[in-house]
CSV table of C-alpha atoms in Angstrom, one decimal:
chain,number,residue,atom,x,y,z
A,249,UNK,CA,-77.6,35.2,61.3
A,250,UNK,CA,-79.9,38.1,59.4
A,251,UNK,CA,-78.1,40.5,61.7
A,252,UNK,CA,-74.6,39.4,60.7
A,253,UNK,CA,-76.0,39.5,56.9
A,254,UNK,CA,-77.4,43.3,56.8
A,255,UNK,CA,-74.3,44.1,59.1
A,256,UNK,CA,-71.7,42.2,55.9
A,257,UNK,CA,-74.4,44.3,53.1
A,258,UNK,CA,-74.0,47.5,54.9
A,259,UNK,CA,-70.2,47.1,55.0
A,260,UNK,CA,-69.5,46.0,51.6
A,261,UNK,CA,-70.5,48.9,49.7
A,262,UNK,CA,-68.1,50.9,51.4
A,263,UNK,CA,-65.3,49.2,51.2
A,264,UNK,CA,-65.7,48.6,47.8
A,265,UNK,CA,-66.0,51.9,47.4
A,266,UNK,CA,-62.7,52.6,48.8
A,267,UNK,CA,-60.9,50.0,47.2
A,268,UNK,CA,-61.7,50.5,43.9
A,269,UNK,CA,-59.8,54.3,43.5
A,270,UNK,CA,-56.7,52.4,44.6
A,271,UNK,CA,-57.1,49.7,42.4
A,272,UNK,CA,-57.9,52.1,39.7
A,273,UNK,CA,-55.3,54.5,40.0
A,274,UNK,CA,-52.2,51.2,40.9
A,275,UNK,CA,-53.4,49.3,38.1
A,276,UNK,CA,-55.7,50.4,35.5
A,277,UNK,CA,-54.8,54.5,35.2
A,278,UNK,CA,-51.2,54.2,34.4
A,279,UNK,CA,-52.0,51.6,31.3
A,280,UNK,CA,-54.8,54.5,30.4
A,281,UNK,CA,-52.5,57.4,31.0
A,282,UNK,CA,-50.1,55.8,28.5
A,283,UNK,CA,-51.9,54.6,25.6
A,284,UNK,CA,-50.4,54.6,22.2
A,285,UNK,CA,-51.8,54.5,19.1
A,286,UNK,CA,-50.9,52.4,15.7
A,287,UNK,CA,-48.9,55.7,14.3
A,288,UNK,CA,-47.3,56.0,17.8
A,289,UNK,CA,-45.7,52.8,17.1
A,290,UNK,CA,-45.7,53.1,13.7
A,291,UNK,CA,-43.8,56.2,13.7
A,292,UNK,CA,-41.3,55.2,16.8
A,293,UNK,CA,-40.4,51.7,14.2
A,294,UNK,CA,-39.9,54.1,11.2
A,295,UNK,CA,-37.7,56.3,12.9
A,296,UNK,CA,-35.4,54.0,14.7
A,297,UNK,CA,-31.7,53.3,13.8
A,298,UNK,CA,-31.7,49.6,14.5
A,299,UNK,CA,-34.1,48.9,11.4
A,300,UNK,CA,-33.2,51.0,8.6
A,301,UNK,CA,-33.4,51.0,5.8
A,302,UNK,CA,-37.1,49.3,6.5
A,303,UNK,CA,-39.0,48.8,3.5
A,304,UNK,CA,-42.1,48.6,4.6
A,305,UNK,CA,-44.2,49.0,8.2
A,306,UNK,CA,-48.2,48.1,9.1
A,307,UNK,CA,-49.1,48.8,12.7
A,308,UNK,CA,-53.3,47.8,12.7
A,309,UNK,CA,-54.5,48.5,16.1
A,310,UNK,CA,-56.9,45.1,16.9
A,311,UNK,CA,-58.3,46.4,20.1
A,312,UNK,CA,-61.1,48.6,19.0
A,313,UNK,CA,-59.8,51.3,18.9
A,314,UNK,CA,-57.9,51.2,22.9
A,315,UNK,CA,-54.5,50.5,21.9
A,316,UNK,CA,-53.6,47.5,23.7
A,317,UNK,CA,-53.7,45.2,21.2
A,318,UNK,CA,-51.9,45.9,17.7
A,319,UNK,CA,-50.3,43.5,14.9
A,320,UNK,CA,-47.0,44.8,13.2
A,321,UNK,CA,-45.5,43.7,10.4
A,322,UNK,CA,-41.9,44.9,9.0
A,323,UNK,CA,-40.3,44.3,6.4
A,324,UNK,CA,-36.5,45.3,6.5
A,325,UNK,CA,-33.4,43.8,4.8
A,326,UNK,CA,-31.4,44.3,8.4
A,327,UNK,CA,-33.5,40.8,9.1
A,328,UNK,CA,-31.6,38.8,6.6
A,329,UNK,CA,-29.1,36.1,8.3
A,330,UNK,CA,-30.7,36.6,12.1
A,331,UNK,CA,-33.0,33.8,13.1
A,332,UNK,CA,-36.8,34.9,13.8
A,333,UNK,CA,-36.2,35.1,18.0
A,334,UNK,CA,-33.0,37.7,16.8
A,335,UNK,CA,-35.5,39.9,14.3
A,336,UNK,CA,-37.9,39.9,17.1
A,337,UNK,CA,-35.9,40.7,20.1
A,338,UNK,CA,-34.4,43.5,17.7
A,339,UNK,CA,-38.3,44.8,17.5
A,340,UNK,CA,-39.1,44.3,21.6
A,341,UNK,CA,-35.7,46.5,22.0
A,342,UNK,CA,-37.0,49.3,20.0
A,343,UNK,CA,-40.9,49.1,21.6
A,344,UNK,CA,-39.2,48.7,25.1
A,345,UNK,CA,-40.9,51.5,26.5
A,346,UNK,CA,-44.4,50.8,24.5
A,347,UNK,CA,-44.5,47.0,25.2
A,348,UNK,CA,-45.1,47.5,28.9
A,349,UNK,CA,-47.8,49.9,28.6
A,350,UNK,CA,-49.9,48.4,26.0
A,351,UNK,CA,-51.7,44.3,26.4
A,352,UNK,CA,-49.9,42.7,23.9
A,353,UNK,CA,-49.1,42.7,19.9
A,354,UNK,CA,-48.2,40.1,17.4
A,355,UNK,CA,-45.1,40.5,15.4
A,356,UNK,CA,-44.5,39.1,11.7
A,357,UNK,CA,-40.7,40.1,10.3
A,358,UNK,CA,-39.5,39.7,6.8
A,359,UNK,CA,-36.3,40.3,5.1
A,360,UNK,CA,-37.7,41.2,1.9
């Protein structure tokens, strides 16, 4: 048994050592490679057809700093007469690209 043990500690390192570059680079270095910022988003909202004329945008990024996390409020009188899963799909259509790079945001519309 303490044979089988030092032969399991001897192996472990090493393959944790090779498996962690894969994971890193599959999983974690694409999300790093594409971070956005607040005035990424903020500026890709402002300048999109779909929403103008917007009144007003606030893109706060809630993640420290990291940009996976940010909350977004917009207010734009395109939002009057659509229901609240309508305004926001209109938003996730916009973010396409940026809402599956970054963890996840919270979304607050308004029509005036």
């Amino acid at each position: 048994m303490g044979i089988f043990l030092r032969f399991h500690l001897q192996i472990l390192p090493n393959y944790a050592f090779l498996s962690l570059p894969r994971a890193f680079m599959f999983r974690v270095a694409p999300r790093l490679l594409a971070a956005y910022t607040a005035a990424d988003i903020q500026a890709k909202l402002e300048s999109s057809a779909a929403l103008k004329p917007v009144q007003s945008i606030r893109v706060v990024d809630v993640s420290a700093g990291c940009g996976s996390f940010f909350n977004i409020d917009i207010v734009s009188p395109v939002f009057q007469g659509k229901s609240l899963i309508q305004q926001h799909r209109l938003v996730n259509s916009v973010l396409k690209e940026e809402i599956s790079a970054i963890h996840g945001f919270t979304l607050n519309t308004k029509s005036k």
